[in-house]
PDB file of C-alpha atoms in Angstrom:
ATOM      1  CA  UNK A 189       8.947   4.923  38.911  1.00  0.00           C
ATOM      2  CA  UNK A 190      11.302   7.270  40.367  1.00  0.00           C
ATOM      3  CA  UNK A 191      10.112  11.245  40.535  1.00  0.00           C
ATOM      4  CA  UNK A 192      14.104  12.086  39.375  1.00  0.00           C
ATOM      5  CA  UNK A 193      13.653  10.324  36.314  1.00  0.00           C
ATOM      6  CA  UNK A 194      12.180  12.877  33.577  1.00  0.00           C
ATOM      7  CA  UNK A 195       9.735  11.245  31.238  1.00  0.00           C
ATOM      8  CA  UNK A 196      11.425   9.915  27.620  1.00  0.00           C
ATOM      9  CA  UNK A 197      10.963  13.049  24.978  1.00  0.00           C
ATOM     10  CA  UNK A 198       8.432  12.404  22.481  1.00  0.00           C
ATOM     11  CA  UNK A 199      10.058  11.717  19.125  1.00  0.00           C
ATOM     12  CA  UNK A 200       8.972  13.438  15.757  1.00  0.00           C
ATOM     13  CA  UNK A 201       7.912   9.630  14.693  1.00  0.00           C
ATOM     14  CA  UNK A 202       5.566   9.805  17.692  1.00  0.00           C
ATOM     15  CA  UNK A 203       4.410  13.225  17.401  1.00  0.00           C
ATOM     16  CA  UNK A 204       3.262  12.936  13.344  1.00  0.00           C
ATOM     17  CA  UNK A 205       1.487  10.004  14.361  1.00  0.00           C
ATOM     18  CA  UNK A 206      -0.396  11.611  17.322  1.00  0.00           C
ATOM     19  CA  UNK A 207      -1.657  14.160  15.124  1.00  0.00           C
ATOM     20  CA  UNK A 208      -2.263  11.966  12.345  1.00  0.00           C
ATOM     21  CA  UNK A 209      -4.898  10.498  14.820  1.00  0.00           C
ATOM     22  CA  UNK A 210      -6.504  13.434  15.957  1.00  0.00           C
ATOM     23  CA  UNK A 211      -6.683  14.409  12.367  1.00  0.00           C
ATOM     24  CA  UNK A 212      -8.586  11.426  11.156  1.00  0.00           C
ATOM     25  CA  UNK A 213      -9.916   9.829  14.045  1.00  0.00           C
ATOM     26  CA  UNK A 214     -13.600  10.461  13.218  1.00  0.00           C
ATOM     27  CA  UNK A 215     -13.120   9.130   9.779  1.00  0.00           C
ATOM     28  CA  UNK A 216     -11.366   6.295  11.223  1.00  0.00           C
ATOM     29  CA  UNK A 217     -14.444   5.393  12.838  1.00  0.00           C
ATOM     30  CA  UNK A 218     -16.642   5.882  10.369  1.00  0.00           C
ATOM     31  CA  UNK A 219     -14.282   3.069   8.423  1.00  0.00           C
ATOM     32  CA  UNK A 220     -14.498   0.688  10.885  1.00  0.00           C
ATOM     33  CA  UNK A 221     -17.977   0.534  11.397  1.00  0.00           C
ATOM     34  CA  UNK A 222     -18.564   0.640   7.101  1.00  0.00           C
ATOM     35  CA  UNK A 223     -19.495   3.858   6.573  1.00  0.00           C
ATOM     36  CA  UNK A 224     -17.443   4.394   3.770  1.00  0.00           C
ATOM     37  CA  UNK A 225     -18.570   7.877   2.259  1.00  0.00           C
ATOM     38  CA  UNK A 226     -18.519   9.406   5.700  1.00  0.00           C
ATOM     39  CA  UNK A 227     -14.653   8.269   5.892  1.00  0.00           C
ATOM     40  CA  UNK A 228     -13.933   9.832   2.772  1.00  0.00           C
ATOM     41  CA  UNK A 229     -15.772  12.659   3.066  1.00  0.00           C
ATOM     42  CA  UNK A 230     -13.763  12.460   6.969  1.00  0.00           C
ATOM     43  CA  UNK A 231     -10.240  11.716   5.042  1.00  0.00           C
ATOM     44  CA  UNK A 232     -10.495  14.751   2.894  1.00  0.00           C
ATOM     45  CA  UNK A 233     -11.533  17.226   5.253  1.00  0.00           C
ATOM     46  CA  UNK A 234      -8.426  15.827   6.879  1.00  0.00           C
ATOM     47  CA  UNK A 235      -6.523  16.605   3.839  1.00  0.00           C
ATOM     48  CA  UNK A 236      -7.996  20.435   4.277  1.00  0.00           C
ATOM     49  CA  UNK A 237      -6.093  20.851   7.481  1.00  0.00           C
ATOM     50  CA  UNK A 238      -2.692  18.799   6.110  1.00  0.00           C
ATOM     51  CA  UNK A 239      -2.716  19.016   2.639  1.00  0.00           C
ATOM     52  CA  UNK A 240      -0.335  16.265   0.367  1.00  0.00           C
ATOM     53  CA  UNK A 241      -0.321  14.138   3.658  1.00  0.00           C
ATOM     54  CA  UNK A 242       0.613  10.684   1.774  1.00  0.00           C
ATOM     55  CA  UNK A 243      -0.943   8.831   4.718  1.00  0.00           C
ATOM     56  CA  UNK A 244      -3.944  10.178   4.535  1.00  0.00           C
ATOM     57  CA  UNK A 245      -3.624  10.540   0.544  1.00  0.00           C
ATOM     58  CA  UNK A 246      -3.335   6.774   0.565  1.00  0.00           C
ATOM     59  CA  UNK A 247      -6.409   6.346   2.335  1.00  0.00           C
ATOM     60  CA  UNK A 248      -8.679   7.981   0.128  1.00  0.00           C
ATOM     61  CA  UNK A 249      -7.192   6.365  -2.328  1.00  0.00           C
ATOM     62  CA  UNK A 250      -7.691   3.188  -0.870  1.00  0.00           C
ATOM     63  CA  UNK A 251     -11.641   4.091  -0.315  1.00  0.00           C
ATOM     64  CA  UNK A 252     -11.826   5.225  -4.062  1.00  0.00           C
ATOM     65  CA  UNK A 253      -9.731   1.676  -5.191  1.00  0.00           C
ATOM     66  CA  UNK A 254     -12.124  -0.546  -3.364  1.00  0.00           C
ATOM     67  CA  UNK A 255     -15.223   0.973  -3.555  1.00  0.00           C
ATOM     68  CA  UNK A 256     -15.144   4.329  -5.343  1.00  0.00           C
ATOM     69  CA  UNK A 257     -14.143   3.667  -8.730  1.00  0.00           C
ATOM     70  CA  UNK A 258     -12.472   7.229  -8.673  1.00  0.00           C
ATOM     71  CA  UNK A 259      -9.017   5.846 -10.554  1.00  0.00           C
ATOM     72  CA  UNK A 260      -7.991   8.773 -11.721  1.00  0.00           C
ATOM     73  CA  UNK A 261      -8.620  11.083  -8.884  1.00  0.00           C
ATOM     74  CA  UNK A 262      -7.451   8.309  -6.373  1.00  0.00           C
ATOM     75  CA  UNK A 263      -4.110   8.174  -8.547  1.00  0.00           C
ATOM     76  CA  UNK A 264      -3.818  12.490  -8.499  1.00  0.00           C
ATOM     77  CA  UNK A 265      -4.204  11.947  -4.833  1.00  0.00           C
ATOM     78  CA  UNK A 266      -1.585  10.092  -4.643  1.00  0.00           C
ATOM     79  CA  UNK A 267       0.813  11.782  -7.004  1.00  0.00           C
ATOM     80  CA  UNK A 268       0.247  15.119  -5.495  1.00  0.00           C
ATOM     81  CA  UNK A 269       1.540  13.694  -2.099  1.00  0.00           C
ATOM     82  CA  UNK A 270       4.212  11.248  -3.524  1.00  0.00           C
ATOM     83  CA  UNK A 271       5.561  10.230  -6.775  1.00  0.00           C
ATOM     84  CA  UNK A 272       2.981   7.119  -7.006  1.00  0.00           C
ATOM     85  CA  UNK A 273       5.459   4.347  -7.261  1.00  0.00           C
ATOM     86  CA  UNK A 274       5.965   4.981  -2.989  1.00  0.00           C
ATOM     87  CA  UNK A 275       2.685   4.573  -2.225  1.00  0.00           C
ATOM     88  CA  UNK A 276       2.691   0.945  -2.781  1.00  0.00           C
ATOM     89  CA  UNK A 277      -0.208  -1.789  -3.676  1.00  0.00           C
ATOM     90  CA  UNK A 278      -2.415   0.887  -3.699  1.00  0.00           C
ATOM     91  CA  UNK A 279      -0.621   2.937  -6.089  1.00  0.00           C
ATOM     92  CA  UNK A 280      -0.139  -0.578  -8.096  1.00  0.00           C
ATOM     93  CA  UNK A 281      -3.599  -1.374  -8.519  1.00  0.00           C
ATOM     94  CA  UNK A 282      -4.792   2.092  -9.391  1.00  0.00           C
ATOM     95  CA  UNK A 283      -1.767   2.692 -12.287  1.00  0.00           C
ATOM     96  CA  UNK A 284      -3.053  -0.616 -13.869  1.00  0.00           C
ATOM     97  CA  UNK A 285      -6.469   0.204 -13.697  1.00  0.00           C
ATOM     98  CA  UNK A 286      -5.557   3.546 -15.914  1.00  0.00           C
ATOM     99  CA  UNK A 287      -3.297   1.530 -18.152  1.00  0.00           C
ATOM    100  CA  UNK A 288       0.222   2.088 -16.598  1.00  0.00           C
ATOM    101  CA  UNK A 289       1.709  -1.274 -16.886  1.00  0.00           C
ATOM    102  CA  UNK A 290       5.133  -0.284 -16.145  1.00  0.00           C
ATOM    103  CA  UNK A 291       4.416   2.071 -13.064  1.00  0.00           C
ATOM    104  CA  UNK A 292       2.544  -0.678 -11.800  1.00  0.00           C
ATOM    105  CA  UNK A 293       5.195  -3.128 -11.435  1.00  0.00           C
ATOM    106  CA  UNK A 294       7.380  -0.500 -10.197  1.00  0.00           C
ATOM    107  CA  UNK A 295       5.403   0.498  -7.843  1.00  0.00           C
ATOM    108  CA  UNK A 296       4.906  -3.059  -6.762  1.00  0.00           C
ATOM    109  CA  UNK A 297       8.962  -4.036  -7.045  1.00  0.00           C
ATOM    110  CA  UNK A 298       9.334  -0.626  -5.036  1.00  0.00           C
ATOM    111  CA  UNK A 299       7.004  -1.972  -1.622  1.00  0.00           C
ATOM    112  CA  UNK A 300       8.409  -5.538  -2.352  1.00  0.00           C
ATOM    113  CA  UNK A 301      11.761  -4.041  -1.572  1.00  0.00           C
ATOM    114  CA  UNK A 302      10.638  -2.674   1.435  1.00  0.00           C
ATOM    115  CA  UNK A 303       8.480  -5.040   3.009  1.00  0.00           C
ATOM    116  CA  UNK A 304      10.275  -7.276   5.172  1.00  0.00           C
ATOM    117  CA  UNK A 305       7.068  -9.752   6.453  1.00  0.00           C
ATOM    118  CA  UNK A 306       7.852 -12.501   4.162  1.00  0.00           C
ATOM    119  CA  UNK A 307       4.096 -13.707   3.795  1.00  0.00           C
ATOM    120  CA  UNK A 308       2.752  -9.876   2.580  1.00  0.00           C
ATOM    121  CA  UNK A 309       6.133  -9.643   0.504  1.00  0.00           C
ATOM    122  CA  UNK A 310       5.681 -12.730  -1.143  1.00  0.00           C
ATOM    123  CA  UNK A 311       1.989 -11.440  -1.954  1.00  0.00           C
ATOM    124  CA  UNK A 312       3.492  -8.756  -3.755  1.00  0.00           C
ATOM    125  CA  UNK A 313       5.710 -10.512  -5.539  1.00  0.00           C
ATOM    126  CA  UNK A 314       2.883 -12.738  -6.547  1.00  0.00           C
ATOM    127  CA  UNK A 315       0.893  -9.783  -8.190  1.00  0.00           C
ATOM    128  CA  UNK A 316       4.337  -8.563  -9.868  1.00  0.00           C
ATOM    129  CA  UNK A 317       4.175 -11.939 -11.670  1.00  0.00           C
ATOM    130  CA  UNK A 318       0.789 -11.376 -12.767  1.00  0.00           C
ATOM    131  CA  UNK A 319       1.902  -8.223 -13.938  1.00  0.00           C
ATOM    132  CA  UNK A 320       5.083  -8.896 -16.036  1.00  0.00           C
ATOM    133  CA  UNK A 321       5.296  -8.587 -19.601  1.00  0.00           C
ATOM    134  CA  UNK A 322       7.668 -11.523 -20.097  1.00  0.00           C
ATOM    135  CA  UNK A 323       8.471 -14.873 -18.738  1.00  0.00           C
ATOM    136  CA  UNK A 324      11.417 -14.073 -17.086  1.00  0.00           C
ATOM    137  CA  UNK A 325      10.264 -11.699 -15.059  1.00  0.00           C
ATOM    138  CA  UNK A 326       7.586 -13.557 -13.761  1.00  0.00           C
ATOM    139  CA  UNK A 327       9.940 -16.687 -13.276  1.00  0.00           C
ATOM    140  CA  UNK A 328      12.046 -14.071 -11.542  1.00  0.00           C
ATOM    141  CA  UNK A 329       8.811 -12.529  -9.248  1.00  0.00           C
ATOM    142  CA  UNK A 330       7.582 -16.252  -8.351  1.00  0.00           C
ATOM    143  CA  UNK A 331      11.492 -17.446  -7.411  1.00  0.00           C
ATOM    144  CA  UNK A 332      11.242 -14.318  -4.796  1.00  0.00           C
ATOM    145  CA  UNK A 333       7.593 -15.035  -3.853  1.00  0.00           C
ATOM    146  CA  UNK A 334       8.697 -18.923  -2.910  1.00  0.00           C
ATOM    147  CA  UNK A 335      12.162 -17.370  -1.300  1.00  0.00           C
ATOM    148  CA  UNK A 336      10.529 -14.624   0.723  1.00  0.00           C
ATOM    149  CA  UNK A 337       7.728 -17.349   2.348  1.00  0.00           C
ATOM    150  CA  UNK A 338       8.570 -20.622   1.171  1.00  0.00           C
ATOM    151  CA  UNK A 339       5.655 -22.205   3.495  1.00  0.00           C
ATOM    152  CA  UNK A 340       2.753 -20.137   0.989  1.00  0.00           C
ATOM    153  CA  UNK A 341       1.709 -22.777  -0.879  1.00  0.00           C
ATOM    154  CA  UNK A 342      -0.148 -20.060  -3.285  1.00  0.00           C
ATOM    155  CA  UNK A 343       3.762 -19.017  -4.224  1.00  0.00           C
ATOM    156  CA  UNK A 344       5.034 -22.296  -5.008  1.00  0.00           C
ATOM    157  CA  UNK A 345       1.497 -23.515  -6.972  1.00  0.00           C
ATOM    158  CA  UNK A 346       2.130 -20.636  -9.348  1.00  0.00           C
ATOM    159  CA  UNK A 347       5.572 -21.085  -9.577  1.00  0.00           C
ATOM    160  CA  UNK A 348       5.203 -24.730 -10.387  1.00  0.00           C
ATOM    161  CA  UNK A 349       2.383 -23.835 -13.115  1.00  0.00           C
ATOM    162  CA  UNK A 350       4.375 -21.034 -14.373  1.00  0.00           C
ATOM    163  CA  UNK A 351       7.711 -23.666 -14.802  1.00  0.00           C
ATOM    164  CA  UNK A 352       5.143 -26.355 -16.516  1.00  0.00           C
ATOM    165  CA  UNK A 353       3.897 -23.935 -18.513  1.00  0.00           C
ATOM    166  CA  UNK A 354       7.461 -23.029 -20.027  1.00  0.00           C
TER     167      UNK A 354
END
């Protein structure tokens, strides 16, 4: 509160995500209040002004996941911005739904790495063990979901199934 003390300098953290906002602040709207086209349609006019943003990438493809049925294009979205695997669930879901197995789980081992909520991260690992090809590796994906929130009792139901069922 002193007048010799210079404001703190905004960072370039700060900055991206102040125009981020300004960049998608109508179609952030237009989410909230469920109009979902309009927040597309707002997202990739977005993408017109900052094109490969993977933010904004990620929420089209998000839109297109949930409601779109646009797998493909969702998926191009996201690999023109990112190699997929970094853009997370998202990228997860929409690499099944095409028939990628193996991206999927490495997309999903790549944000369950990352994410250090233990809840969410245990969610992940959850859908990894839906997702893997052999019993190991979904003994190995419910032993993290239990370890990263052992209080979820979703995490240690399917790990006791999945141990019964061995």
């Amino acid at each position: 509160f002193d007048e010799a003390v210079l404001p703190a300098p905004v960072t370039d953290v700060a900055c991206r995500a102040l125009e981020l906002a300004a960049l998608v602040g109508a179609a952030d709207d237009a989410l909230a209040e469920g109009r979902l086209e309009a927040a597309r349609a707002g997202y990739v006019a977005a993408l017109e002004q900052a094109p490969r943003h993977p933010e904004i990438s990620r929420l089209v493809a998000e839109i297109d996941l949930a409601h779109g049925g646009r797998w493909e294009s969702a998926l191009g979205l996201l690999v023109d911005a990112e190699a997929a695997i970094h853009a997370g669930p998202v990228a997860a879901e929409l690499l099944e739904a095409v028939g990628d197995h193996e991206g999927a789980r490495a997309a999903l081992a790549e944000a369950l790495a990352r994410e250090s909520y233990g809840p969410v991260a245990a969610r992940l690992a959850l859908r990894l063990a839906e997702l893997a090809d052999d019993a190991p590796g979904r003994m190995a994906a419910l032993d993290e979901a239990v370890a990263r929130a052992p209080a979820l009792e979703a995490a240690r139901l399917a790990r006791l199934d999945a141990r019964l069922g061995v």
